[in-house]
Structure formats: structure tokens, C-alpha cells
Amino acid sequence: MNVLTDNFPTFAEGFLGTLELTVYSSLLALALGFVTASFRVAPVRSLRAFGTAWVTVLRNTPLTLLFFAVLLGLPRFGLVLPFQVFAVLALGCYTSAFICEALRSGINTVPAGQGEAARSLGMTFGQTLTLVVLPQAFRTVLPPVGSILIALVKNSAIAGAFSVTELLGTYRTLSELGYNIIWTFVWIAVGYLIITLAISAVFNLMERHWGVAR
């Protein structure tokens, strides 16, 4: 217990760093995932091609390599930002590809006749997607999206290797101070468990609140 009590500020800083990474990266991933999912089902071929390329490249690229590409590549183009912003970009873009596929699978569960009926009423593609298709797909995509965001929390541990303050990185500081490494990792695991259980609880509440029998 002394590992936690003696170093509570260090653990708290790492916990808040991971929490901040999770929140900002999740918002970016959800926004980009929605846009790319819209592209993938759009009637315009160029948009479908862009969405397919985005998902294919990011889903098949190791996250560590993406971190290197963002942290080392963007500054070469004159874009110099704090390491934490780069980490949010890498995590958000990577996760958006998985969010996109979850949303697209949910969209595909909606009968095609729903979209055809909306178009016959004069609705545009955007109106059909946001007013007819997505509300019906929303309940279906909640479980996979929740799982993807939980995976994002664990993936955020990679950011510690790139000078970003996060929970897993606290073990280096405590190891140098001579604390028991096993108990250090136990408390780090507890911190991740708190965040992931909170996400799981939020999505369970959403499922119960918006769940509609299909």
C-alpha cells in the first residue's frame, strides 16, 4: 500500500494523463469514424475510395509505427505541436478506422428499403443517413464502439514511450526510486481498470436507455 500512498501525486498525474488522452482521442476517433463511415456508404465513388483507403491503411498499420510517423513526420512539414497533441492525433486516427467499420456494420443492418423510402420522399443522402439510417443503427453499434474505446485506453500506454505523461510511464519513475515493481504494476492496472470499467458502465447505461427491440 505504501507504493500508492508514498507516490500518490505521481500516480494521479499519470492517471489524469491517460484519462485526458482517452477523452480527446475518443472524441477525435468518433468524429473521424462517423465521417469515414459516411464516405464508405456514400453514392460518390471518390468518397467511397477515400473511406476504404483510410480504413485499409490505418487498420493494417501498427500503432507504434503510426506514432513514429506522426511524431517524426509532421514536424518535417512545419507542424510542431506538443507531444500530447501528436499522441491524440495518432490514437484518434488509428481508432477512427475501427469506429468506421463498427458504424458501417450497423448501417448495413438497416434494411435497404428504409433508405429507398427516404430518397423517394426527396431526402438527400445526408438527411437519409442522419435522420433515418443512423438512428436505427445506433443501438446496434453501441457494444462494438464501447469495446473499441476500451481498447483505446489500453493502446494509450504506447504514448508513454514518446515523452507523453500517462499511467504506464509511472513505473519508470518508481523503479528508479527502488519501489517494488510488482506492486507498481498492480496499482497501474487498477488505474486502467477504473477507466475501462467507467467506459463499460456508461455504454451499458446507454444500451439500457436507448435500447429498442428490433
Tab-separated table of N, CA, C and O in Angstrom, residues 138-198:
chain	number	residue	atom	x	y	z
A	138	PHE	N	-28.070	2.968	-34.382
A	138	PHE	CA	-27.406	3.430	-33.155
A	138	PHE	C	-27.343	2.336	-32.094
A	138	PHE	O	-26.295	2.087	-31.496
A	139	ARG	N	-28.446	1.667	-31.850
A	139	ARG	CA	-28.497	0.629	-30.813
A	139	ARG	C	-27.551	-0.516	-31.142
A	139	ARG	O	-26.905	-1.087	-30.259
A	140	THR	N	-27.429	-0.842	-32.414
A	140	THR	CA	-26.599	-1.970	-32.827
A	140	THR	C	-25.117	-1.704	-32.616
A	140	THR	O	-24.362	-2.621	-32.272
A	141	VAL	N	-24.688	-0.471	-32.812
A	141	VAL	CA	-23.253	-0.175	-32.792
A	141	VAL	C	-22.720	0.153	-31.400
A	141	VAL	O	-21.505	0.270	-31.218
A	142	LEU	N	-23.602	0.311	-30.409
A	142	LEU	CA	-23.124	0.672	-29.072
A	142	LEU	C	-22.131	-0.338	-28.482
A	142	LEU	O	-21.063	0.065	-28.006
A	143	PRO	N	-22.424	-1.639	-28.468
A	143	PRO	CA	-21.464	-2.586	-27.877
A	143	PRO	C	-20.094	-2.579	-28.551
A	143	PRO	O	-19.073	-2.490	-27.854
A	144	PRO	N	-20.009	-2.666	-29.902
A	144	PRO	CA	-18.669	-2.653	-30.513
A	144	PRO	C	-17.928	-1.340	-30.323
A	144	PRO	O	-16.712	-1.338	-30.134
A	145	VAL	N	-18.633	-0.217	-30.362
A	145	VAL	CA	-17.967	1.068	-30.148
A	145	VAL	C	-17.414	1.149	-28.731
A	145	VAL	O	-16.291	1.637	-28.507
A	146	GLY	N	-18.174	0.669	-27.756
A	146	GLY	CA	-17.683	0.640	-26.382
A	146	GLY	C	-16.416	-0.195	-26.259
A	146	GLY	O	-15.457	0.203	-25.578
A	147	SER	N	-16.395	-1.348	-26.910
A	147	SER	CA	-15.207	-2.215	-26.865
A	147	SER	C	-14.007	-1.540	-27.524
A	147	SER	O	-12.872	-1.670	-27.045
A	148	ILE	N	-14.257	-0.823	-28.591
A	148	ILE	CA	-13.160	-0.131	-29.288
A	148	ILE	C	-12.577	0.966	-28.412
A	148	ILE	O	-11.351	1.156	-28.356
A	149	LEU	N	-13.426	1.700	-27.707
A	149	LEU	CA	-12.929	2.769	-26.832
A	149	LEU	C	-12.177	2.204	-25.632
A	149	LEU	O	-11.224	2.814	-25.141
A	150	ILE	N	-12.584	1.040	-25.155
A	150	ILE	CA	-11.836	0.381	-24.081
A	150	ILE	C	-10.450	-0.020	-24.590
A	150	ILE	O	-9.443	0.123	-23.882
A	151	ALA	N	-10.393	-0.516	-25.830
A	151	ALA	CA	-9.093	-0.851	-26.425
A	151	ALA	C	-8.228	0.400	-26.583
A	151	ALA	O	-7.005	0.344	-26.425
A	152	LEU	N	-8.856	1.536	-26.869
A	152	LEU	CA	-8.111	2.797	-26.994
A	152	LEU	C	-7.406	3.136	-25.681
A	152	LEU	O	-6.265	3.620	-25.692
A	153	VAL	N	-8.089	2.915	-24.558
A	153	VAL	CA	-7.480	3.197	-23.246
A	153	VAL	C	-6.183	2.412	-23.100
A	153	VAL	O	-5.144	2.956	-22.682
A	154	LYS	N	-6.219	1.135	-23.453
A	154	LYS	CA	-5.025	0.301	-23.309
A	154	LYS	C	-3.962	0.677	-24.340
A	154	LYS	O	-2.764	0.629	-24.040
A	155	ASN	N	-4.383	1.070	-25.527
A	155	ASN	CA	-3.418	1.485	-26.541
A	155	ASN	C	-2.700	2.777	-26.158
A	155	ASN	O	-1.589	3.045	-26.639
A	156	SER	N	-3.331	3.584	-25.309
A	156	SER	CA	-2.717	4.858	-24.917
A	156	SER	C	-1.412	4.662	-24.165
A	156	SER	O	-0.623	5.594	-24.016
A	157	ALA	N	-1.157	3.430	-23.671
A	157	ALA	CA	0.085	3.154	-22.954
A	157	ALA	C	1.304	3.354	-23.845
A	157	ALA	O	2.405	3.657	-23.351
A	158	ILE	N	1.119	3.223	-25.161
A	158	ILE	CA	2.238	3.416	-26.089
A	158	ILE	C	2.751	4.846	-26.038
A	158	ILE	O	3.931	5.103	-26.252
A	159	ALA	N	1.874	5.793	-25.726
A	159	ALA	CA	2.263	7.200	-25.722
A	159	ALA	C	3.367	7.491	-24.714
A	159	ALA	O	4.143	8.436	-24.882
A	160	GLY	N	3.461	6.687	-23.656
A	160	GLY	CA	4.485	6.905	-22.645
A	160	GLY	C	5.891	6.784	-23.196
A	160	GLY	O	6.830	7.397	-22.668
A	161	ALA	N	6.055	5.996	-24.254
A	161	ALA	CA	7.371	5.836	-24.867
A	161	ALA	C	7.770	7.049	-25.687
A	161	ALA	O	8.914	7.129	-26.159
A	162	PHE	N	6.840	7.988	-25.866
A	162	PHE	CA	7.096	9.187	-26.677
A	162	PHE	C	6.978	10.456	-25.836
A	162	PHE	O	6.495	11.483	-26.305
A	163	SER	N	7.419	10.356	-24.584
A	163	SER	CA	7.501	11.509	-23.669
A	163	SER	C	6.148	12.122	-23.351
A	163	SER	O	6.060	13.320	-23.082
A	164	VAL	N	5.103	11.317	-23.384
A	164	VAL	CA	3.771	11.784	-23.026
A	164	VAL	C	3.449	11.256	-21.623
A	164	VAL	O	3.669	10.078	-21.333
A	165	THR	N	2.942	12.126	-20.770
A	165	THR	CA	2.590	11.717	-19.414
A	165	THR	C	1.353	10.833	-19.435
A	165	THR	O	0.281	11.257	-19.874
A	166	GLU	N	1.504	9.594	-19.001
A	166	GLU	CA	0.374	8.670	-18.915
A	166	GLU	C	0.661	7.650	-17.828
A	166	GLU	O	1.744	7.610	-17.262
A	167	LEU	N	-0.305	6.793	-17.561
A	167	LEU	CA	-0.272	5.955	-16.370
A	167	LEU	C	0.853	4.931	-16.382
A	167	LEU	O	1.565	4.766	-15.381
A	168	LEU	N	1.033	4.217	-17.489
A	168	LEU	CA	2.039	3.161	-17.519
A	168	LEU	C	3.448	3.719	-17.317
A	168	LEU	O	4.306	3.054	-16.735
A	169	GLY	N	3.682	4.939	-17.788
A	169	GLY	CA	5.010	5.530	-17.675
A	169	GLY	C	5.455	5.788	-16.251
A	169	GLY	O	6.655	6.023	-16.007
A	170	THR	N	4.540	5.728	-15.291
A	170	THR	CA	4.926	5.988	-13.900
A	170	THR	C	5.842	4.898	-13.346
A	170	THR	O	6.565	5.139	-12.372
A	171	TYR	N	5.821	3.717	-13.971
A	171	TYR	CA	6.655	2.633	-13.433
A	171	TYR	C	8.135	2.975	-13.537
A	171	TYR	O	8.943	2.544	-12.699
A	172	ARG	N	8.536	3.741	-14.556
A	172	ARG	CA	9.955	4.080	-14.699
A	172	ARG	C	10.430	4.938	-13.537
A	172	ARG	O	11.505	4.709	-12.973
A	173	THR	N	9.631	5.939	-13.181
A	173	THR	CA	9.985	6.812	-12.064
A	173	THR	C	10.079	6.033	-10.760
A	173	THR	O	11.043	6.176	-9.998
A	174	LEU	N	9.088	5.176	-10.496
A	174	LEU	CA	9.065	4.426	-9.245
A	174	LEU	C	10.144	3.350	-9.216
A	174	LEU	O	10.682	3.028	-8.152
A	175	SER	N	10.470	2.786	-10.369
A	175	SER	CA	11.536	1.789	-10.423
A	175	SER	C	12.883	2.414	-10.083
A	175	SER	O	13.699	1.814	-9.373
A	176	GLU	N	13.103	3.642	-10.577
A	176	GLU	CA	14.349	4.341	-10.257
A	176	GLU	C	14.450	4.681	-8.776
A	176	GLU	O	15.547	4.768	-8.224
A	177	LEU	N	13.294	4.851	-8.125
A	177	LEU	CA	13.279	5.155	-6.691
A	177	LEU	C	13.386	3.900	-5.827
A	177	LEU	O	13.432	3.996	-4.600
A	178	GLY	N	13.391	2.736	-6.465
A	178	GLY	CA	13.591	1.490	-5.732
A	178	GLY	C	12.333	0.831	-5.214
A	178	GLY	O	12.425	-0.097	-4.389
A	179	TYR	N	11.173	1.241	-5.677
A	179	TYR	CA	9.929	0.626	-5.201
A	179	TYR	C	9.704	-0.730	-5.884
A	179	TYR	O	10.202	-0.978	-6.984
A	180	ASN	N	8.947	-1.575	-5.221
A	180	ASN	CA	8.649	-2.909	-5.732
A	180	ASN	C	7.905	-2.795	-7.066
A	180	ASN	O	6.807	-2.240	-7.137
A	181	ILE	N	8.505	-3.351	-8.116
A	181	ILE	CA	7.949	-3.196	-9.455
A	181	ILE	C	6.622	-3.932	-9.605
A	181	ILE	O	5.728	-3.491	-10.348
A	182	ILE	N	6.462	-5.045	-8.866
A	182	ILE	CA	5.218	-5.817	-8.972
A	182	ILE	C	4.038	-4.997	-8.452
A	182	ILE	O	2.998	-4.879	-9.105
A	183	TRP	N	4.205	-4.405	-7.271
A	183	TRP	CA	3.118	-3.606	-6.717
A	183	TRP	C	2.895	-2.329	-7.521
A	183	TRP	O	1.777	-1.815	-7.595
A	184	THR	N	3.959	-1.816	-8.136
A	184	THR	CA	3.792	-0.653	-9.015
A	184	THR	C	2.856	-0.982	-10.167
A	184	THR	O	1.918	-0.238	-10.467
A	185	PHE	N	3.075	-2.149	-10.789
A	185	PHE	CA	2.228	-2.550	-11.904
A	185	PHE	C	0.810	-2.902	-11.441
A	185	PHE	O	-0.147	-2.732	-12.192
A	186	VAL	N	0.694	-3.407	-10.219
A	186	VAL	CA	-0.645	-3.704	-9.688
A	186	VAL	C	-1.481	-2.436	-9.613
A	186	VAL	O	-2.641	-2.395	-10.053
A	187	TRP	N	-0.898	-1.359	-9.075
A	187	TRP	CA	-1.645	-0.102	-8.951
A	187	TRP	C	-1.870	0.557	-10.312
A	187	TRP	O	-2.884	1.216	-10.525
A	188	ILE	N	-0.928	0.373	-11.225
A	188	ILE	CA	-1.147	0.872	-12.590
A	188	ILE	C	-2.332	0.142	-13.224
A	188	ILE	O	-3.202	0.764	-13.862
A	189	ALA	N	-2.387	-1.184	-13.030
A	189	ALA	CA	-3.502	-1.969	-13.569
A	189	ALA	C	-4.824	-1.526	-12.971
A	189	ALA	O	-5.850	-1.468	-13.669
A	190	VAL	N	-4.821	-1.201	-11.683
A	190	VAL	CA	-6.045	-0.712	-11.031
A	190	VAL	C	-6.507	0.595	-11.683
A	190	VAL	O	-7.709	0.806	-11.914
A	191	GLY	N	-5.549	1.464	-11.998
A	191	GLY	CA	-5.904	2.727	-12.657
A	191	GLY	C	-6.557	2.504	-14.007
A	191	GLY	O	-7.596	3.119	-14.326
A	192	TYR	N	-5.984	1.601	-14.816
A	192	TYR	CA	-6.595	1.283	-16.114
A	192	TYR	C	-7.965	0.639	-15.927
A	192	TYR	O	-8.898	0.896	-16.696
A	193	LEU	N	-8.084	-0.203	-14.906
A	193	LEU	CA	-9.356	-0.877	-14.653
A	193	LEU	C	-10.446	0.128	-14.313
A	193	LEU	O	-11.601	-0.018	-14.749
A	194	ILE	N	-10.110	1.149	-13.558
A	194	ILE	CA	-11.094	2.177	-13.200
A	194	ILE	C	-11.625	2.866	-14.459
A	194	ILE	O	-12.837	3.070	-14.616
A	195	ILE	N	-10.721	3.216	-15.376
A	195	ILE	CA	-11.136	3.917	-16.599
A	195	ILE	C	-11.976	3.004	-17.487
A	195	ILE	O	-13.041	3.407	-17.986
A	196	THR	N	-11.521	1.770	-17.685
A	196	THR	CA	-12.251	0.871	-18.590
A	196	THR	C	-13.614	0.476	-18.021
A	196	THR	O	-14.594	0.365	-18.772
A	197	LEU	N	-13.684	0.274	-16.709
A	197	LEU	CA	-14.980	-0.053	-16.104
A	197	LEU	C	-15.943	1.133	-16.187
A	197	LEU	O	-17.152	0.942	-16.355
A	198	ALA	N	-15.400	2.349	-16.088
A	198	ALA	CA	-16.249	3.534	-16.218
A	198	ALA	C	-16.832	3.624	-17.632
A	198	ALA	O	-18.029	3.907	-17.807
